CSV table of C-alpha atoms in Angstrom, one decimal:
chain,number,residue,atom,x,y,z
G,18,UNK,CA,1.1,-7.5,-27.5
G,19,UNK,CA,1.7,-7.9,-23.8
G,20,UNK,CA,5.8,-8.1,-23.8
G,21,UNK,CA,5.0,-4.4,-25.4
G,22,UNK,CA,4.0,-2.9,-22.7
G,23,UNK,CA,7.1,-3.1,-20.6
G,24,UNK,CA,8.8,-2.2,-23.5
G,25,UNK,CA,8.4,1.7,-22.0
G,26,UNK,CA,10.4,0.8,-18.9
G,27,UNK,CA,13.6,-0.2,-20.9
G,28,UNK,CA,16.2,2.0,-20.8
G,29,UNK,CA,16.8,3.8,-23.6
G,30,UNK,CA,20.4,3.6,-25.8
G,31,UNK,CA,21.2,5.8,-29.1
G,32,UNK,CA,24.2,3.8,-30.6
G,33,UNK,CA,24.0,1.4,-27.8
G,34,UNK,CA,25.0,3.9,-25.2
G,35,UNK,CA,22.5,4.4,-22.4
G,36,UNK,CA,20.6,7.5,-22.2
G,37,UNK,CA,19.9,7.3,-18.5
G,38,UNK,CA,22.7,9.5,-17.8
G,39,UNK,CA,20.9,12.4,-20.0
G,40,UNK,CA,17.6,11.3,-18.3
G,41,UNK,CA,19.2,12.3,-15.0
G,42,UNK,CA,21.2,15.3,-15.7
G,43,UNK,CA,17.7,16.9,-17.6
G,44,UNK,CA,15.8,18.4,-14.9
G,45,UNK,CA,18.9,20.5,-13.7
G,46,UNK,CA,19.1,21.7,-17.0
G,47,UNK,CA,15.2,22.9,-16.7
G,48,UNK,CA,15.8,24.6,-13.3
G,49,UNK,CA,17.1,28.6,-13.3
G,50,UNK,CA,19.8,28.7,-11.5
G,51,UNK,CA,19.7,31.6,-8.7
G,52,UNK,CA,21.6,35.2,-9.6
G,53,UNK,CA,23.5,37.1,-7.6
G,54,UNK,CA,21.2,40.1,-8.1
G,55,UNK,CA,19.8,41.8,-5.0
G,56,UNK,CA,16.3,41.7,-6.7
G,57,UNK,CA,15.5,38.3,-8.4
G,58,UNK,CA,12.8,37.8,-11.4
G,59,UNK,CA,9.1,36.5,-11.1
G,60,UNK,CA,10.6,33.4,-12.1
G,61,UNK,CA,13.4,32.7,-9.6
G,62,UNK,CA,11.2,34.1,-6.7
G,63,UNK,CA,8.7,31.8,-7.6
G,64,UNK,CA,11.2,29.2,-7.7
G,65,UNK,CA,12.8,30.3,-4.1
G,66,UNK,CA,9.6,30.3,-2.5
G,67,UNK,CA,8.1,27.1,-3.4
G,68,UNK,CA,12.1,25.5,-2.3
G,69,UNK,CA,11.7,26.9,1.2
G,70,UNK,CA,8.0,26.0,1.4
G,71,UNK,CA,8.9,22.4,0.7
G,72,UNK,CA,12.2,22.3,3.1
G,73,UNK,CA,10.0,23.6,5.6
G,74,UNK,CA,7.8,20.9,5.4
G,75,UNK,CA,10.7,18.5,5.3
G,76,UNK,CA,12.4,19.9,8.4
G,77,UNK,CA,9.1,19.5,10.5
G,78,UNK,CA,9.9,15.9,12.1
G,79,UNK,CA,13.6,16.6,12.6
G,80,UNK,CA,15.3,18.5,15.5
G,81,UNK,CA,17.8,21.0,15.2
G,82,UNK,CA,21.0,18.7,14.6
G,83,UNK,CA,18.8,17.3,11.2
G,84,UNK,CA,18.7,20.7,9.7
G,85,UNK,CA,22.2,20.2,8.2
G,86,UNK,CA,20.5,17.8,5.8
G,87,UNK,CA,17.7,20.4,4.3
G,88,UNK,CA,20.1,21.1,1.4
G,89,UNK,CA,20.4,17.6,0.5
G,90,UNK,CA,16.3,16.4,1.0
G,91,UNK,CA,15.4,19.2,-0.3
G,92,UNK,CA,17.4,18.8,-3.4
G,93,UNK,CA,16.4,15.3,-3.6
G,94,UNK,CA,12.7,15.7,-3.3
G,95,UNK,CA,12.9,18.1,-6.4
G,96,UNK,CA,14.6,15.9,-8.4
G,97,UNK,CA,12.8,13.1,-7.8
G,98,UNK,CA,9.6,14.9,-8.5
G,99,UNK,CA,10.9,16.3,-11.7
G,100,UNK,CA,11.9,12.8,-12.8
G,101,UNK,CA,8.5,11.6,-12.1
G,102,UNK,CA,6.6,14.5,-13.9
G,103,UNK,CA,8.8,14.2,-16.9
G,104,UNK,CA,8.3,10.8,-17.4
G,105,UNK,CA,4.3,11.2,-17.7
G,106,UNK,CA,5.3,13.1,-21.1
G,107,UNK,CA,4.6,10.9,-24.3
G,108,UNK,CA,7.7,9.5,-25.6
G,109,UNK,CA,9.8,9.7,-22.2
G,110,UNK,CA,11.9,7.5,-20.3
G,111,UNK,CA,11.1,7.7,-16.4
G,112,UNK,CA,14.3,6.7,-14.6
G,113,UNK,CA,12.7,6.2,-11.3
G,114,UNK,CA,10.6,3.2,-12.5
G,115,UNK,CA,13.9,1.2,-12.6
G,116,UNK,CA,14.6,-0.4,-9.1
G,117,UNK,CA,17.9,-0.1,-9.6
G,118,UNK,CA,18.3,3.7,-9.9
G,119,UNK,CA,15.6,3.7,-6.8
G,120,UNK,CA,17.7,1.4,-4.8
G,121,UNK,CA,21.1,3.4,-5.8
G,122,UNK,CA,19.3,6.6,-4.3
G,123,UNK,CA,17.8,4.7,-1.0
G,124,UNK,CA,20.8,2.5,0.3
G,125,UNK,CA,23.2,5.0,0.7
G,126,UNK,CA,21.1,7.5,1.9
G,127,UNK,CA,19.7,5.0,4.6
G,128,UNK,CA,23.0,3.9,5.6
G,129,UNK,CA,24.2,7.5,6.4
G,130,UNK,CA,21.6,8.0,8.7
G,131,UNK,CA,22.3,4.3,10.2
G,132,UNK,CA,26.2,5.2,10.7
G,133,UNK,CA,25.4,8.9,11.8
G,134,UNK,CA,23.2,6.6,14.7
G,135,UNK,CA,26.3,4.8,15.7
G,136,UNK,CA,28.5,7.1,15.4
G,137,UNK,CA,26.9,10.1,17.7
G,138,UNK,CA,24.6,7.6,19.9
G,139,UNK,CA,25.1,4.0,19.5
G,140,UNK,CA,23.2,3.5,22.7
G,141,UNK,CA,20.3,5.1,21.6
G,142,UNK,CA,20.6,3.7,18.0
G,143,UNK,CA,20.9,0.0,19.0
G,144,UNK,CA,18.0,0.7,21.7
G,145,UNK,CA,15.4,0.5,18.9
G,146,UNK,CA,16.6,-3.1,18.0
G,147,UNK,CA,15.0,-4.2,21.6
G,148,UNK,CA,11.7,-2.0,22.6
G,149,UNK,CA,11.2,-1.5,26.5
G,150,UNK,CA,9.7,-3.7,28.7
G,151,UNK,CA,10.2,-6.7,26.1
G,152,UNK,CA,9.9,-10.0,28.3
G,153,UNK,CA,13.2,-12.0,28.6
G,154,UNK,CA,12.0,-15.3,26.5
G,155,UNK,CA,11.2,-12.8,23.5
G,156,UNK,CA,14.3,-10.8,23.4
G,157,UNK,CA,16.3,-12.8,20.9
G,158,UNK,CA,13.3,-13.2,18.7
G,159,UNK,CA,12.5,-9.5,18.8
G,160,UNK,CA,16.1,-8.3,18.1
G,161,UNK,CA,16.4,-10.9,14.8
G,162,UNK,CA,12.9,-9.1,13.8
G,163,UNK,CA,13.8,-5.6,14.3
G,164,UNK,CA,17.3,-6.1,12.9
G,165,UNK,CA,15.6,-7.9,9.7
G,166,UNK,CA,13.2,-4.7,9.3
G,167,UNK,CA,16.3,-2.0,9.7
G,168,UNK,CA,17.7,-3.7,6.7
G,169,UNK,CA,14.4,-4.0,4.6
G,170,UNK,CA,14.2,-0.4,5.1
G,171,UNK,CA,15.9,0.7,2.0
G,172,UNK,CA,14.2,-2.1,-0.5
G,173,UNK,CA,10.7,-0.9,1.2
G,174,UNK,CA,11.9,2.7,0.0
G,175,UNK,CA,12.9,2.0,-3.5
G,176,UNK,CA,9.9,-1.0,-4.2
G,177,UNK,CA,7.5,1.5,-2.9
G,178,UNK,CA,8.8,4.5,-5.4
G,179,UNK,CA,9.0,1.8,-8.5
G,180,UNK,CA,6.0,-0.2,-7.8
G,181,UNK,CA,3.6,2.8,-7.8
G,182,UNK,CA,5.0,4.7,-10.7
G,183,UNK,CA,5.4,1.3,-12.9
G,184,UNK,CA,1.6,0.4,-12.0
G,185,UNK,CA,0.5,3.9,-12.8
G,186,UNK,CA,2.3,3.8,-16.4
G,187,UNK,CA,1.3,0.3,-17.0
G,188,UNK,CA,-2.5,1.2,-16.6
G,189,UNK,CA,-2.2,4.4,-18.5
G,190,UNK,CA,-1.1,2.6,-21.5
G,191,UNK,CA,-3.6,-0.2,-21.2
G,192,UNK,CA,-6.5,2.0,-20.9
G,193,UNK,CA,-5.2,4.3,-23.5
G,194,UNK,CA,-4.7,0.9,-25.6
G,195,UNK,CA,-8.1,0.1,-25.1
G,196,UNK,CA,-9.6,3.7,-26.3
G,197,UNK,CA,-7.6,3.1,-29.4
G,198,UNK,CA,-9.1,-0.3,-30.1
G,199,UNK,CA,-12.5,0.9,-29.4
G,200,UNK,CA,-12.9,4.0,-31.3
G,201,UNK,CA,-14.3,2.8,-34.9
G,202,UNK,CA,-16.0,-0.2,-32.9
G,203,UNK,CA,-17.7,1.9,-30.4
G,204,UNK,CA,-17.0,5.3,-29.7
G,205,UNK,CA,-19.2,5.9,-27.2
G,206,UNK,CA,-17.5,3.4,-24.9
G,207,UNK,CA,-14.5,5.0,-26.4
G,208,UNK,CA,-15.2,8.4,-24.8
G,209,UNK,CA,-15.9,7.0,-21.7
G,210,UNK,CA,-12.5,5.4,-21.6
G,211,UNK,CA,-11.1,8.5,-22.7
G,212,UNK,CA,-12.2,10.5,-20.0
G,213,UNK,CA,-11.7,7.6,-17.3
G,214,UNK,CA,-7.7,8.2,-19.2
G,215,UNK,CA,-7.6,11.8,-18.5
G,216,UNK,CA,-8.9,11.3,-15.0
G,217,UNK,CA,-6.1,8.6,-14.5
G,218,UNK,CA,-3.5,11.1,-15.9
G,219,UNK,CA,-4.5,13.6,-13.1
G,220,UNK,CA,-4.4,11.0,-10.7
G,221,UNK,CA,-0.8,9.6,-11.7
G,222,UNK,CA,0.2,13.5,-11.8
G,223,UNK,CA,-0.3,13.4,-7.8
G,224,UNK,CA,1.1,10.3,-7.3
G,225,UNK,CA,4.2,11.1,-9.0
G,226,UNK,CA,4.2,14.1,-6.8
G,227,UNK,CA,3.2,12.1,-3.4
G,228,UNK,CA,5.5,9.2,-4.0
G,229,UNK,CA,8.4,11.7,-4.4
G,230,UNK,CA,7.8,13.5,-0.8
G,231,UNK,CA,7.1,10.2,0.8
G,232,UNK,CA,10.4,9.0,-0.3
G,233,UNK,CA,11.8,11.7,1.2
G,234,UNK,CA,9.7,12.4,4.4
G,235,UNK,CA,10.4,8.6,5.1
G,236,UNK,CA,14.3,9.6,5.1
G,237,UNK,CA,13.7,12.6,7.4
G,238,UNK,CA,11.8,10.1,10.1
G,239,UNK,CA,14.7,7.7,9.7
G,240,UNK,CA,17.1,10.2,10.1
G,241,UNK,CA,15.4,11.7,13.3
G,242,UNK,CA,15.7,8.4,15.0
G,243,UNK,CA,19.7,8.5,14.8
G,244,UNK,CA,20.3,12.3,15.1
């Protein structure tokens, strides 16, 4: 019974073919494509308004040089939010519960920010490895510590997103199983458990959106240090 709780995090297959690519392409199918007309319909207008607000909020920590990343960061946040929200539906698979996928998103984007910093301002980028005013004997130790913390950043990005979504999905399944088992035995307790499940589901919806925003926000902060 305990092992079956983790079956929801297994990548689904159809005739031996992994369906991860289908799950990743689904968000782009759900959103309507912008039209070439001067006046869009209500759905496209609402979608454009949300995207503009999201992008403005993301670009607040960035200076003008980092605004080139607006399309990439905005698309990434909408992509992650959609994947996280779709994973809350019954009989669905959440690709962002896979650490390999999250690291596949985090490592290249983090590495791009580091390469940009090394190319545009190498002295300033390397200066982050040694805080100003450090005593002489502590310089080698702090350089090693800061270097390790720099390389841990993409791992922290991927693990944070994976752990939060995995914990939420497991907790929802545990409480739902408890409510189902208690229903014939103690209906009153099962009703209270179901109310807790509804509240937890609402909390998980908020977590799904917040974690996508935090993932992209930390990338913008890393980018701000290197532009």
